[in-house]
Structures are given as C-alpha cells and as structure tokens.
Amino acid sequence: DADVTQTPRNRITKTGKRIMLECSQTKGHDRMYWYRQDPGLGLRLIYYSFDVKDINKGEISDGYSVSRQAQAKFSLSLESAIPNQTALYFCATSDSSTAEQFFGPGTRLTVL
Amino acid sequence: QKEVEQDPGPLSVPEGAIVSLNCTYSNSAFQYFMWYRQYSRKGPELLMYTYSSGNKEDGRFTAQVDKSSKYISLFIRDSQPSDSATYLCATGTNAGKSTFGDGTTLTVKP
C-alpha cells in the first residue's frame, strides 16, 4: 500500500463550490505539506504543519485553508473555488530529522 | 528573484548521452540539497540527497554541490529512455521547509 495517499485523484468542479482534498500517511511523520504544481511554475507551498497543533502559511495560501485532524491526516480546502485554482495538488510528508519529503500521487483539480 | 533557479529545458538527448541538469540558489542558509524525479502523472520522488559541498554518486547519477558559487548539478551517465522525466532540484534548511526549482523535463530518445 502507498505510504502517502490522496483523495480524490481527479476532481472537476464549478466556480464557487467548496472543495476538500484529503491526505493520509502511514509513514509516522510529524511534518505534512500541501503544494500546487502548475506548468512551468514548479511546486509552490500552500500550507505546512510540523505537528498536529502547528499550522503555517506557505507562499500562496490565499483562497485555501487546511485542517490537521491527526498526525496522519492533513486536509486542504478551497472555500470558494475559482478557475485559476485549476492545478495539480500534492501532499507530502517528512520526518523532523531530514529535509527529504515523500509525496503522494497528486490530485488533479479542474475548476470550470 | 526566485530563491532557486533551474535551467528550464526541455532537454532532449539520444540514449547513452551524458546529461547535465543545473540549478542556482541565493540563500546561504540552505544546507540540504536534493534532486527529485517526477514521472508523468506521478508525484516527485527523491533521487539524490546531499548535505555538503562536493560530489555524491549513486550508480549512473552524480549530484554536485558548490556552496561557494551556490550552484548544484545532477549528472546522468549512459542515459536511458527510462530516465525520461521531469527533474526538480530542491534546497532546504533545518527549519524543515524545502524550496523547489521549476523543473527540467528530460527526454531520452532510443
């Protein structure tokens, strides 16, 4: 089984809808991250969490919110989706002793 | 200016060629240097990880870091069609976050 899972894998929605992307991990890592990837723009950090009670904004947090429900679960919400939030979204985890991150398979989100 | 700049590509080479992928960074505080490989429709996966200046070799892959010039490179020897992917450089500090380059897409033609 995959160590980092994301649901859904693909989602098409309409402008103004609320969307939640979920991430679960079995690696036992404290640190979790949400990124978006757009063609030519690489990975941009949305939010990150170093433990259950720690939530931090990344470089592009506007329009997004997160919830760290447990050590293993980190959800990303788009309160009112807009077309320029169409992108590939990745969840990642890391141990506190290393910079190496482990990525999930990604969620392809399309906002019409 | 971005903290990590990566040669954009795309790059297309014949099978067996030596490939050089390059990044520069601006923050002297970066201590960790990584290369991730991302196949189409997949998440990035760590390929190489180094903590200091110098070379680190793993099979056909060599990661090179020059902290004095803030330059990091990945060399692929005897490139194979299975090496076709997007390569992302990344740097990080003890604070835990990593900063990624935009990626270079490599195609190795048989």
Tab-separated table of C-alpha atoms in Angstrom:
chain	number	residue	atom	x	y	z
A	1	ASP	CA	0.000	0.000	0.000
A	2	ALA	CA	1.102	3.562	-0.691
A	3	ASP	CA	2.642	5.438	2.236
A	4	VAL	CA	1.033	8.771	1.284
A	5	THR	CA	-2.441	8.681	-0.211
A	6	GLN	CA	-4.570	11.467	-1.615
A	7	THR	CA	-8.283	11.565	-2.349
A	8	PRO	CA	-9.786	12.243	-4.764
A	9	ARG	CA	-7.279	11.663	-7.569
A	10	ASN	CA	-9.261	13.748	-10.017
A	11	ARG	CA	-11.987	16.317	-9.460
A	12	ILE	CA	-13.911	18.631	-11.730
A	13	THR	CA	-15.956	21.317	-10.043
A	14	LYS	CA	-17.601	24.653	-10.734
A	15	THR	CA	-16.666	28.155	-9.703
A	16	GLY	CA	-17.857	28.985	-6.200
A	17	LYS	CA	-18.056	25.419	-4.930
A	18	ARG	CA	-16.327	24.297	-1.728
A	19	ILE	CA	-13.797	21.536	-2.260
A	20	MET	CA	-11.827	19.421	0.193
A	21	LEU	CA	-8.737	17.435	-0.729
A	22	GLU	CA	-7.599	14.813	1.732
A	23	CYS	CA	-4.206	13.371	2.539
A	24	SER	CA	-3.328	10.408	4.740
A	25	GLN	CA	0.060	8.931	5.568
A	26	THR	CA	1.294	5.746	7.200
A	27	LYS	CA	4.936	6.823	7.487
A	28	GLY	CA	4.568	8.130	11.049
A	29	HIS	CA	5.965	11.532	10.056
A	30	ASP	CA	5.156	14.648	12.056
A	31	ARG	CA	5.510	17.090	9.164
A	32	MET	CA	2.998	17.433	6.348
A	33	TYR	CA	2.777	19.823	3.404
A	34	TRP	CA	0.409	20.890	0.650
A	35	TYR	CA	1.777	22.072	-2.720
A	36	ARG	CA	0.284	23.025	-6.030
A	37	GLN	CA	2.043	22.422	-9.317
A	38	ASP	CA	1.353	24.431	-12.446
A	39	PRO	CA	3.126	24.003	-15.797
A	40	GLY	CA	6.379	25.964	-15.759
A	41	LEU	CA	5.936	27.102	-12.156
A	42	GLY	CA	7.261	24.112	-10.259
A	43	LEU	CA	5.974	23.235	-6.788
A	44	ARG	CA	4.604	26.073	-4.705
A	45	LEU	CA	3.946	25.637	-0.993
A	46	ILE	CA	0.384	26.365	0.152
A	47	TYR	CA	0.417	25.322	3.826
A	48	TYR	CA	2.563	23.184	6.082
A	49	SER	CA	2.222	21.615	9.513
A	50	PHE	CA	5.031	20.416	11.757
A	51	ASP	CA	2.718	18.723	14.227
A	52	VAL	CA	-1.000	18.438	14.980
A	53	LYS	CA	-1.173	21.828	16.713
A	54	ASP	CA	1.071	23.658	14.262
A	55	ILE	CA	-0.248	25.170	11.025
A	56	ASN	CA	1.720	27.619	8.875
A	57	LYS	CA	1.015	29.520	5.689
A	58	GLY	CA	3.194	28.928	2.684
A	59	GLU	CA	3.878	31.258	-0.211
A	60	ILE	CA	0.425	31.010	-1.814
A	61	SER	CA	-2.133	30.419	0.976
A	62	ASP	CA	-4.787	32.931	-0.149
A	63	GLY	CA	-8.029	31.157	-1.049
A	64	TYR	CA	-7.038	27.981	0.784
A	65	SER	CA	-7.409	26.628	4.317
A	66	VAL	CA	-6.181	23.450	5.999
A	67	SER	CA	-7.022	21.154	8.865
A	68	ARG	CA	-4.664	18.742	10.640
A	69	GLN	CA	-7.131	16.251	12.062
A	70	ALA	CA	-4.483	13.843	13.341
A	71	GLN	CA	-0.797	13.146	12.887
A	72	ALA	CA	-1.650	11.082	9.838
A	73	LYS	CA	-4.261	13.332	8.209
A	74	PHE	CA	-3.969	16.772	6.624
A	75	SER	CA	-6.809	18.241	4.548
A	76	LEU	CA	-6.790	21.158	2.137
A	77	SER	CA	-9.979	23.143	1.482
A	78	LEU	CA	-10.906	25.606	-1.206
A	79	GLU	CA	-13.776	27.568	0.320
A	80	SER	CA	-14.979	29.027	-2.963
A	81	ALA	CA	-13.139	27.561	-5.921
A	82	ILE	CA	-12.085	29.780	-8.828
A	83	PRO	CA	-10.726	28.776	-12.257
A	84	ASN	CA	-7.138	29.857	-11.531
A	85	GLN	CA	-7.035	27.214	-8.787
A	86	THR	CA	-7.042	24.605	-11.527
A	87	ALA	CA	-3.804	22.721	-10.896
A	88	LEU	CA	-2.174	19.528	-9.715
A	89	TYR	CA	-2.113	19.351	-5.906
A	90	PHE	CA	0.415	17.312	-3.947
A	91	CYS	CA	0.567	16.347	-0.313
A	92	ALA	CA	3.973	15.496	1.167
A	93	THR	CA	5.382	14.339	4.487
A	94	SER	CA	8.772	14.449	6.144
A	95	ASP	CA	10.468	13.365	9.309
A	96	SER	CA	11.787	16.100	11.593
A	97	SER	CA	15.357	14.796	11.244
A	98	THR	CA	15.663	15.225	7.479
A	99	ALA	CA	14.678	17.529	4.637
A	100	GLU	CA	13.598	14.612	2.428
A	101	GLN	CA	9.915	14.748	1.566
A	102	PHE	CA	7.674	11.910	0.449
A	103	PHE	CA	4.944	12.850	-1.973
A	104	GLY	CA	1.500	11.472	-2.611
A	105	PRO	CA	0.264	10.672	-6.128
A	106	GLY	CA	-1.430	14.037	-6.568
A	107	THR	CA	-4.970	15.334	-7.137
A	108	ARG	CA	-5.798	16.873	-10.485
A	109	LEU	CA	-8.345	19.624	-9.827
A	110	THR	CA	-10.229	21.438	-12.567
A	111	VAL	CA	-12.405	24.432	-11.724
A	112	LEU	CA	-14.801	25.398	-14.501
B	1	GLN	CA	14.035	36.820	-7.865
B	2	LYS	CA	13.331	33.208	-7.010
B	3	GLU	CA	15.419	31.588	-4.296
B	4	VAL	CA	16.080	28.596	-6.546
B	5	GLU	CA	16.535	28.992	-10.300
B	6	GLN	CA	16.623	25.908	-12.500
B	7	ASP	CA	17.688	25.662	-16.134
B	8	PRO	CA	14.260	25.393	-17.788
B	9	GLY	CA	14.753	22.950	-20.638
B	10	PRO	CA	13.158	20.959	-22.097
B	11	LEU	CA	16.103	18.743	-22.834
B	12	SER	CA	16.179	16.013	-25.461
B	13	VAL	CA	19.178	13.676	-25.782
B	14	PRO	CA	19.968	10.373	-27.502
B	15	GLU	CA	20.246	7.212	-25.441
B	16	GLY	CA	23.690	6.845	-23.899
B	17	ALA	CA	24.365	10.580	-23.655
B	18	ILE	CA	25.629	12.322	-20.544
B	19	VAL	CA	23.019	14.692	-19.166
B	20	SER	CA	23.732	17.760	-17.042
B	21	LEU	CA	20.928	19.430	-15.075
B	22	ASN	CA	21.661	22.634	-13.182
B	23	CYS	CA	20.300	24.971	-10.530
B	24	THR	CA	21.458	28.052	-8.691
B	25	TYR	CA	20.239	29.291	-5.319
B	26	SER	CA	20.504	32.568	-3.482
B	27	ASN	CA	20.092	31.788	0.233
B	28	SER	CA	23.341	30.958	2.037
B	29	ALA	CA	21.328	29.335	4.833
B	30	PHE	CA	20.361	26.393	2.634
B	31	GLN	CA	22.072	23.295	3.974
B	32	TYR	CA	20.338	20.404	2.242
B	33	PHE	CA	20.395	19.820	-1.499
B	34	MET	CA	18.148	17.372	-3.232
B	35	TRP	CA	17.123	16.163	-6.643
B	36	TYR	CA	13.674	14.733	-7.201
B	37	ARG	CA	12.471	12.840	-10.261
B	38	GLN	CA	8.862	13.103	-11.374
B	39	TYR	CA	7.386	10.804	-13.971
B	40	SER	CA	4.320	11.913	-15.863
B	41	ARG	CA	1.144	11.768	-13.753
B	42	LYS	CA	3.095	10.813	-10.619
B	43	GLY	CA	4.343	12.578	-7.500
B	44	PRO	CA	8.009	13.578	-7.197
B	45	GLU	CA	10.337	11.025	-5.617
B	46	LEU	CA	13.722	11.655	-4.087
B	47	LEU	CA	16.636	10.749	-6.317
B	48	MET	CA	19.668	12.267	-4.591
B	49	TYR	CA	20.230	13.949	-1.229
B	50	THR	CA	23.369	15.700	-0.038
B	51	TYR	CA	24.271	17.870	2.894
B	52	SER	CA	27.598	19.374	1.892
B	53	SER	CA	29.710	20.656	-0.960
B	54	GLY	CA	31.253	18.073	-3.223
B	55	ASN	CA	30.063	15.105	-5.215
B	56	LYS	CA	27.746	12.265	-4.310
B	57	GLU	CA	27.447	9.317	-6.643
B	58	ASP	CA	24.725	6.691	-6.892
B	59	GLY	CA	25.004	4.387	-9.866
B	60	ARG	CA	24.659	6.437	-13.046
B	61	PHE	CA	23.725	9.574	-11.096
B	62	THR	CA	26.092	12.133	-9.591
B	63	ALA	CA	24.960	15.136	-7.570
B	64	GLN	CA	27.403	18.013	-7.296
B	65	VAL	CA	27.137	20.946	-4.884
B	66	ASP	CA	29.324	24.054	-4.880
B	67	LYS	CA	28.301	26.170	-1.908
B	68	SER	CA	30.802	28.917	-2.729
B	69	SER	CA	29.057	29.651	-6.022
B	70	LYS	CA	25.613	28.442	-4.867
B	71	TYR	CA	25.410	26.009	-7.745
B	72	ILE	CA	24.007	22.477	-7.789
B	73	SER	CA	24.097	19.958	-10.606
B	74	LEU	CA	22.879	16.477	-11.425
B	75	PHE	CA	24.758	14.384	-13.954
B	76	ILE	CA	23.269	11.285	-15.556
B	77	ARG	CA	25.695	8.943	-17.307
B	78	ASP	CA	24.667	6.486	-20.024
B	79	SER	CA	21.170	7.956	-20.089
B	80	GLN	CA	18.296	5.561	-20.750
B	81	PRO	CA	14.770	6.091	-22.103
B	82	SER	CA	13.534	5.228	-18.594
B	83	ASP	CA	15.286	8.382	-17.348
B	84	SER	CA	12.748	10.464	-19.280
B	85	ALA	CA	11.031	12.534	-16.595
B	86	THR	CA	10.958	15.961	-15.008
B	87	TYR	CA	13.826	16.633	-12.594
B	88	LEU	CA	13.355	19.063	-9.745
B	89	CYS	CA	16.165	20.487	-7.665
B	90	ALA	CA	15.360	21.441	-4.084
B	91	THR	CA	17.139	23.081	-1.186
B	92	GLY	CA	16.275	23.257	2.496
B	93	THR	CA	17.334	24.279	5.958
B	94	ASN	CA	16.969	22.838	9.437
B	95	ALA	CA	13.660	24.721	9.623
B	96	GLY	CA	12.155	21.907	7.603
B	97	LYS	CA	10.770	23.584	4.507
B	98	SER	CA	12.206	22.931	1.093
B	99	THR	CA	12.322	25.311	-1.854
B	100	PHE	CA	11.962	23.757	-5.283
B	101	GLY	CA	13.159	24.750	-8.712
B	102	ASP	CA	10.618	24.824	-11.542
B	103	GLY	CA	11.868	21.557	-13.019
B	104	THR	CA	13.586	20.450	-16.209
B	105	THR	CA	11.857	17.952	-18.462
B	106	LEU	CA	14.237	15.401	-19.949
B	107	THR	CA	13.505	13.116	-22.877
B	108	VAL	CA	15.960	10.349	-23.737
B	109	LYS	CA	15.373	9.022	-27.248
B	110	PRO	CA	16.155	5.383	-28.101
